[in-house]
Amino acid sequence: MQTGPDGSGSAPGVAADGGTAVGPELARAVLDAALARRRAAQQAPRRRTGNDEGTGRRLRGYSGPGPDPRDPQLFGVMLERIMKQRGWQKPAAEAKVFGAWEKVVGPDVAQHSRPVKLDAGVLTVEAESTAWATQLRLLAANLLKRIAAEVGHNVVTKLNIHGPAAPSWAKGPRRVQGRGPRDTYG
């Protein structure tokens, strides 16, 4: 014989005479089983943590006058929290070098140069002319300080500055092996 959750000696859906309960008897058996489960759940001690923010459960009741995790948060604060949790601070700082180049180095320098690549702390900057490339090489220490102040320390550790790229005849469908056009560039 089976014992039901209410301790009555019968399982829900089984009549007292051993047959299958039908109609009102079945409804009564299911209701008794549900009430027994509810009583057992109420008597069991509830575990309660101090902060239910990370559990996914909704906090209940009035939170009071102080700050609460349910309060609306500023978007920037939430974004910083997510970036910190996932370890995205360094990639975000590297992206800021490219995204806010004018703000990082100033409008004069940004007008005549652009960042090309950042690899292992070495920032490659392309100047619009060889004169500006020379000027940027002279300003490299100052630019590194400005980048560190705006973006963060150890994001950019070295600058690699070069002028505009010269045309190359090394590739193409009609390439001829040799030294190139010697008569043009002496």
CSV table of N, CA and C in Angstrom, one decimal, residues 56-171:
chain,number,residue,atom,x,y,z
A,56,GLY,N,18.7,36.3,-9.1
A,56,GLY,CA,17.7,36.3,-10.1
A,56,GLY,C,16.3,36.4,-9.5
A,57,ARG,N,16.2,36.2,-8.2
A,57,ARG,CA,14.9,36.4,-7.5
A,57,ARG,C,14.5,37.8,-7.3
A,58,ARG,N,13.3,38.1,-7.3
A,58,ARG,CA,12.8,39.5,-7.1
A,58,ARG,C,12.7,39.7,-5.6
A,59,LEU,N,13.2,40.8,-5.2
A,59,LEU,CA,13.0,41.2,-3.8
A,59,LEU,C,11.6,41.7,-3.5
A,60,ARG,N,11.1,41.4,-2.4
A,60,ARG,CA,9.7,41.7,-2.1
A,60,ARG,C,9.6,42.8,-1.0
A,61,GLY,N,8.5,43.5,-1.0
A,61,GLY,CA,8.3,44.4,0.1
A,61,GLY,C,8.9,45.8,-0.2
A,62,TYR,N,8.6,46.7,0.7
A,62,TYR,CA,9.1,48.1,0.6
A,62,TYR,C,10.5,48.2,1.0
A,63,SER,N,11.3,48.8,0.1
A,63,SER,CA,12.8,48.9,0.3
A,63,SER,C,13.2,49.9,1.3
A,64,GLY,N,12.4,50.9,1.6
A,64,GLY,CA,12.8,51.9,2.6
A,64,GLY,C,13.4,53.1,1.9
A,65,PRO,N,13.8,54.1,2.7
A,65,PRO,CA,14.3,55.3,2.1
A,65,PRO,C,15.7,55.2,1.5
A,66,GLY,N,16.5,54.2,1.8
A,66,GLY,CA,17.9,54.1,1.4
A,66,GLY,C,18.0,53.5,0.0
A,67,PRO,N,19.2,53.5,-0.5
A,67,PRO,CA,19.4,52.9,-1.9
A,67,PRO,C,19.1,51.4,-1.8
A,68,ASP,N,18.7,50.9,-3.0
A,68,ASP,CA,18.3,49.5,-3.1
A,68,ASP,C,18.7,49.0,-4.5
A,69,PRO,N,19.1,47.7,-4.7
A,69,PRO,CA,19.4,47.3,-6.0
A,69,PRO,C,18.3,47.4,-7.0
A,70,ARG,N,17.1,47.5,-6.6
A,70,ARG,CA,16.0,47.6,-7.5
A,70,ARG,C,15.8,49.0,-8.0
A,71,ASP,N,16.5,50.0,-7.4
A,71,ASP,CA,16.3,51.4,-7.9
A,71,ASP,C,16.9,51.5,-9.3
A,72,PRO,N,16.3,52.5,-10.1
A,72,PRO,CA,16.9,52.7,-11.4
A,72,PRO,C,18.3,53.2,-11.3
A,73,GLN,N,19.2,52.7,-12.2
A,73,GLN,CA,20.6,53.0,-12.2
A,73,GLN,C,20.9,53.8,-13.4
A,74,LEU,N,22.0,54.6,-13.4
A,74,LEU,CA,22.4,55.3,-14.5
A,74,LEU,C,23.1,54.3,-15.5
A,75,PHE,N,22.9,54.6,-16.8
A,75,PHE,CA,23.4,53.7,-17.8
A,75,PHE,C,24.9,53.6,-17.7
A,76,GLY,N,25.6,54.7,-17.5
A,76,GLY,CA,27.1,54.7,-17.5
A,76,GLY,C,27.6,53.8,-16.3
A,77,VAL,N,26.9,53.9,-15.2
A,77,VAL,CA,27.3,53.1,-14.0
A,77,VAL,C,27.1,51.6,-14.3
A,78,MET,N,26.0,51.3,-14.8
A,78,MET,CA,25.7,49.9,-15.2
A,78,MET,C,26.7,49.4,-16.2
A,79,LEU,N,27.0,50.2,-17.2
A,79,LEU,CA,28.0,49.8,-18.2
A,79,LEU,C,29.4,49.6,-17.6
A,80,GLU,N,29.8,50.4,-16.7
A,80,GLU,CA,31.1,50.3,-16.0
A,80,GLU,C,31.1,49.0,-15.2
A,81,ARG,N,30.0,48.7,-14.5
A,81,ARG,CA,29.9,47.5,-13.7
A,81,ARG,C,30.1,46.2,-14.5
A,82,ILE,N,29.4,46.2,-15.7
A,82,ILE,CA,29.4,45.1,-16.6
A,82,ILE,C,30.8,44.9,-17.2
A,83,MET,N,31.5,46.0,-17.5
A,83,MET,CA,32.8,46.0,-18.1
A,83,MET,C,33.8,45.5,-17.1
A,84,LYS,N,33.6,45.9,-15.8
A,84,LYS,CA,34.5,45.4,-14.8
A,84,LYS,C,34.3,43.9,-14.5
A,85,GLN,N,33.1,43.5,-14.4
A,85,GLN,CA,32.8,42.1,-14.2
A,85,GLN,C,33.4,41.2,-15.3
A,86,ARG,N,33.4,41.6,-16.5
A,86,ARG,CA,33.8,40.8,-17.6
A,86,ARG,C,35.3,41.1,-18.0
A,87,GLY,N,35.9,42.0,-17.4
A,87,GLY,CA,37.3,42.3,-17.7
A,87,GLY,C,37.6,43.0,-19.0
A,88,TRP,N,36.7,43.9,-19.3
A,88,TRP,CA,36.8,44.6,-20.6
A,88,TRP,C,37.4,46.0,-20.5
A,89,GLN,N,38.1,46.3,-19.3
A,89,GLN,CA,38.6,47.7,-19.2
A,89,GLN,C,39.7,48.0,-20.2
A,90,LYS,N,40.6,47.1,-20.4
A,90,LYS,CA,41.7,47.3,-21.3
A,90,LYS,C,41.3,47.4,-22.8
A,91,PRO,N,40.4,46.5,-23.3
A,91,PRO,CA,39.9,46.7,-24.6
A,91,PRO,C,39.1,48.0,-24.8
A,92,ALA,N,38.4,48.4,-23.8
A,92,ALA,CA,37.7,49.7,-23.9
A,92,ALA,C,38.6,50.9,-23.9
A,93,ALA,N,39.7,50.8,-23.1
A,93,ALA,CA,40.7,51.9,-23.2
A,93,ALA,C,41.4,52.0,-24.5
A,94,GLU,N,41.7,50.8,-25.1
A,94,GLU,CA,42.3,50.8,-26.4
A,94,GLU,C,41.4,51.3,-27.5
A,95,ALA,N,40.1,51.0,-27.4
A,95,ALA,CA,39.1,51.5,-28.3
A,95,ALA,C,39.0,53.0,-28.2
A,96,LYS,N,39.1,53.5,-27.0
A,96,LYS,CA,39.0,55.0,-26.7
A,96,LYS,C,40.1,55.8,-27.5
A,97,VAL,N,41.3,55.2,-27.6
A,97,VAL,CA,42.4,55.8,-28.3
A,97,VAL,C,41.9,56.1,-29.8
A,98,PHE,N,41.3,55.1,-30.4
A,98,PHE,CA,40.8,55.3,-31.8
A,98,PHE,C,39.6,56.1,-31.9
A,99,GLY,N,38.6,55.9,-31.0
A,99,GLY,CA,37.3,56.6,-31.0
A,99,GLY,C,37.4,58.1,-30.7
A,100,ALA,N,38.2,58.4,-29.7
A,100,ALA,CA,38.3,59.8,-29.3
A,100,ALA,C,39.7,60.4,-29.5
A,101,TRP,N,40.3,60.1,-30.7
A,101,TRP,CA,41.6,60.5,-31.1
A,101,TRP,C,41.8,62.1,-30.9
A,102,GLU,N,40.8,62.8,-31.4
A,102,GLU,CA,40.9,64.3,-31.3
A,102,GLU,C,40.9,64.8,-29.9
A,103,LYS,N,40.1,64.1,-29.0
A,103,LYS,CA,40.0,64.5,-27.6
A,103,LYS,C,41.3,64.1,-26.9
A,104,VAL,N,41.9,63.0,-27.3
A,104,VAL,CA,43.1,62.4,-26.6
A,104,VAL,C,44.3,63.3,-26.9
A,105,VAL,N,44.5,63.6,-28.2
A,105,VAL,CA,45.8,64.3,-28.6
A,105,VAL,C,45.6,65.8,-28.9
A,106,GLY,N,44.4,66.2,-29.0
A,106,GLY,CA,44.1,67.6,-29.3
A,106,GLY,C,43.7,67.8,-30.8
A,107,PRO,N,43.0,68.9,-31.1
A,107,PRO,CA,42.5,69.0,-32.5
A,107,PRO,C,43.6,69.3,-33.5
A,108,ASP,N,44.7,70.0,-33.1
A,108,ASP,CA,45.8,70.3,-34.1
A,108,ASP,C,46.5,69.0,-34.6
A,109,VAL,N,46.9,68.2,-33.6
A,109,VAL,CA,47.5,67.0,-34.0
A,109,VAL,C,46.6,66.0,-34.7
A,110,ALA,N,45.3,65.9,-34.2
A,110,ALA,CA,44.4,65.0,-34.8
A,110,ALA,C,44.0,65.4,-36.2
A,111,GLN,N,44.1,66.7,-36.6
A,111,GLN,CA,43.8,67.1,-37.9
A,111,GLN,C,44.9,66.6,-38.9
A,112,HIS,N,46.1,66.4,-38.5
A,112,HIS,CA,47.2,66.0,-39.4
A,112,HIS,C,47.7,64.6,-39.1
A,113,SER,N,47.0,63.8,-38.3
A,113,SER,CA,47.5,62.4,-38.1
A,113,SER,C,46.3,61.5,-37.7
A,114,ARG,N,46.5,60.2,-37.8
A,114,ARG,CA,45.4,59.3,-37.4
A,114,ARG,C,46.1,58.0,-36.8
A,115,PRO,N,45.5,57.4,-35.8
A,115,PRO,CA,46.0,56.1,-35.3
A,115,PRO,C,45.6,55.0,-36.3
A,116,VAL,N,46.6,54.1,-36.5
A,116,VAL,CA,46.4,53.1,-37.5
A,116,VAL,C,46.2,51.7,-36.8
A,117,LYS,N,47.1,51.4,-35.8
A,117,LYS,CA,47.1,50.1,-35.2
A,117,LYS,C,47.7,50.2,-33.8
A,118,LEU,N,47.1,49.4,-32.9
A,118,LEU,CA,47.6,49.3,-31.5
A,118,LEU,C,47.8,47.9,-31.2
A,119,ASP,N,49.1,47.5,-31.0
A,119,ASP,CA,49.4,46.1,-30.8
A,119,ASP,C,50.4,46.0,-29.7
A,120,ALA,N,50.1,45.3,-28.6
A,120,ALA,CA,51.0,45.1,-27.5
A,120,ALA,C,51.5,46.4,-26.9
A,121,GLY,N,50.7,47.4,-26.9
A,121,GLY,CA,51.1,48.7,-26.3
A,121,GLY,C,51.8,49.6,-27.2
A,122,VAL,N,52.0,49.2,-28.5
A,122,VAL,CA,52.7,50.1,-29.4
A,122,VAL,C,51.6,50.6,-30.4
A,123,LEU,N,51.5,51.9,-30.4
A,123,LEU,CA,50.5,52.6,-31.2
A,123,LEU,C,51.2,53.1,-32.5
A,124,THR,N,50.7,52.7,-33.6
A,124,THR,CA,51.2,53.1,-34.9
A,124,THR,C,50.3,54.3,-35.4
A,125,VAL,N,51.0,55.4,-35.6
A,125,VAL,CA,50.3,56.7,-36.0
A,125,VAL,C,50.8,57.0,-37.4
A,126,GLU,N,49.9,57.4,-38.3
A,126,GLU,CA,50.3,57.8,-39.6
A,126,GLU,C,50.0,59.3,-39.8
A,127,ALA,N,51.1,60.0,-40.1
A,127,ALA,CA,51.0,61.5,-40.3
A,127,ALA,C,50.6,61.8,-41.8
A,128,GLU,N,50.1,63.0,-42.0
A,128,GLU,CA,49.7,63.3,-43.4
A,128,GLU,C,50.8,63.7,-44.3
A,129,SER,N,52.0,64.1,-43.7
A,129,SER,CA,53.2,64.4,-44.5
A,129,SER,C,54.4,64.0,-43.7
A,130,THR,N,55.5,64.0,-44.3
A,130,THR,CA,56.8,63.7,-43.6
A,130,THR,C,57.1,64.8,-42.6
A,131,ALA,N,56.8,66.0,-42.9
A,131,ALA,CA,57.0,67.1,-42.0
A,131,ALA,C,56.2,66.9,-40.7
A,132,TRP,N,55.0,66.5,-40.8
A,132,TRP,CA,54.2,66.2,-39.6
A,132,TRP,C,54.7,65.0,-38.9
A,133,ALA,N,55.2,64.0,-39.6
A,133,ALA,CA,55.7,62.8,-39.0
A,133,ALA,C,56.9,63.2,-38.1
A,134,THR,N,57.8,64.1,-38.6
A,134,THR,CA,59.0,64.6,-37.9
A,134,THR,C,58.5,65.3,-36.6
A,135,GLN,N,57.5,66.2,-36.8
A,135,GLN,CA,57.0,67.0,-35.7
A,135,GLN,C,56.4,66.1,-34.6
A,136,LEU,N,55.7,65.0,-35.0
A,136,LEU,CA,55.1,64.1,-34.0
A,136,LEU,C,56.1,63.3,-33.3
A,137,ARG,N,57.2,63.0,-34.0
A,137,ARG,CA,58.3,62.3,-33.3
A,137,ARG,C,58.9,63.1,-32.2
A,138,LEU,N,59.0,64.4,-32.5
A,138,LEU,CA,59.5,65.4,-31.5
A,138,LEU,C,58.6,65.5,-30.3
A,139,LEU,N,57.3,65.4,-30.6
A,139,LEU,CA,56.2,65.5,-29.5
A,139,LEU,C,55.8,64.1,-28.9
A,140,ALA,N,56.6,63.1,-29.2
A,140,ALA,CA,56.2,61.7,-28.8
A,140,ALA,C,56.0,61.6,-27.3
A,141,ALA,N,57.0,62.1,-26.5
A,141,ALA,CA,56.9,62.0,-25.1
A,141,ALA,C,55.7,62.8,-24.5
A,142,ASN,N,55.4,63.9,-25.1
A,142,ASN,CA,54.2,64.7,-24.6
A,142,ASN,C,52.9,64.0,-25.0
A,143,LEU,N,52.9,63.4,-26.2
A,143,LEU,CA,51.7,62.7,-26.7
A,143,LEU,C,51.5,61.5,-25.8
A,144,LEU,N,52.5,60.8,-25.4
A,144,LEU,CA,52.4,59.6,-24.5
A,144,LEU,C,51.8,60.0,-23.2
A,145,LYS,N,52.2,61.2,-22.6
A,145,LYS,CA,51.6,61.6,-21.4
A,145,LYS,C,50.2,62.0,-21.5
A,146,ARG,N,49.8,62.6,-22.6
A,146,ARG,CA,48.4,63.0,-22.8
A,146,ARG,C,47.5,61.8,-23.0
A,147,ILE,N,48.0,60.8,-23.7
A,147,ILE,CA,47.3,59.6,-23.9
A,147,ILE,C,47.1,58.9,-22.6
A,148,ALA,N,48.1,58.8,-21.8
A,148,ALA,CA,48.0,58.1,-20.5
A,148,ALA,C,47.1,58.8,-19.6
A,149,ALA,N,47.0,60.2,-19.6
A,149,ALA,CA,46.1,60.9,-18.8
A,149,ALA,C,44.7,60.7,-19.2
A,150,GLU,N,44.4,60.6,-20.5
A,150,GLU,CA,43.1,60.5,-21.0
A,150,GLU,C,42.5,59.1,-21.0
A,151,VAL,N,43.4,58.2,-21.3
A,151,VAL,CA,42.9,56.8,-21.5
A,151,VAL,C,43.3,55.9,-20.4
A,152,GLY,N,44.5,56.0,-19.8
A,152,GLY,CA,45.0,55.2,-18.7
A,152,GLY,C,46.4,54.8,-18.9
A,153,HIS,N,47.1,54.5,-17.8
A,153,HIS,CA,48.5,54.2,-17.9
A,153,HIS,C,48.7,52.8,-18.5
A,154,ASN,N,49.8,52.6,-19.2
A,154,ASN,CA,50.2,51.3,-19.7
A,154,ASN,C,49.2,50.8,-20.8
A,155,VAL,N,48.4,51.6,-21.4
A,155,VAL,CA,47.6,51.2,-22.5
A,155,VAL,C,48.4,51.4,-23.8
A,156,VAL,N,49.0,52.6,-23.9
A,156,VAL,CA,50.0,52.9,-25.0
A,156,VAL,C,51.3,53.1,-24.3
A,157,THR,N,52.3,52.3,-24.6
A,157,THR,CA,53.7,52.5,-24.0
A,157,THR,C,54.7,53.0,-25.0
A,158,LYS,N,54.4,52.9,-26.3
A,158,LYS,CA,55.4,53.4,-27.3
A,158,LYS,C,54.6,53.9,-28.5
A,159,LEU,N,55.1,54.9,-29.2
A,159,LEU,CA,54.5,55.4,-30.4
A,159,LEU,C,55.4,55.0,-31.6
A,160,ASN,N,54.9,54.6,-32.6
A,160,ASN,CA,55.6,54.3,-33.9
A,160,ASN,C,54.9,55.2,-34.9
A,161,ILE,N,55.7,56.3,-35.3
A,161,ILE,CA,55.1,57.3,-36.1
A,161,ILE,C,55.8,57.2,-37.5
A,162,HIS,N,55.0,57.2,-38.6
A,162,HIS,CA,55.5,57.2,-39.9
A,162,HIS,C,54.7,58.2,-40.8
A,163,GLY,N,55.3,58.6,-41.9
A,163,GLY,CA,54.6,59.5,-42.8
A,163,GLY,C,53.7,58.7,-43.7
A,164,PRO,N,53.2,59.4,-44.7
A,164,PRO,CA,52.2,58.8,-45.6
A,164,PRO,C,52.9,57.7,-46.4
A,165,ALA,N,52.1,56.7,-46.8
A,165,ALA,CA,52.7,55.5,-47.5
A,165,ALA,C,53.0,55.9,-48.9
A,166,ALA,N,54.2,55.6,-49.4
A,166,ALA,CA,54.6,55.8,-50.8
A,166,ALA,C,53.9,54.8,-51.7
A,167,PRO,N,53.7,55.1,-52.9
A,167,PRO,CA,53.1,54.1,-53.8
A,167,PRO,C,54.1,52.9,-54.0
A,168,SER,N,53.6,51.7,-54.1
A,168,SER,CA,54.4,50.5,-54.2
A,168,SER,C,54.1,49.8,-55.6
A,169,TRP,N,55.2,49.5,-56.3
A,169,TRP,CA,55.0,48.8,-57.5
A,169,TRP,C,55.4,47.3,-57.3
A,170,ALA,N,55.4,46.8,-56.1
A,170,ALA,CA,55.8,45.4,-55.8
A,170,ALA,C,54.6,44.5,-56.1
A,171,LYS,N,53.4,44.9,-56.3
A,171,LYS,CA,52.3,44.0,-56.5
A,171,LYS,C,51.5,44.4,-57.8
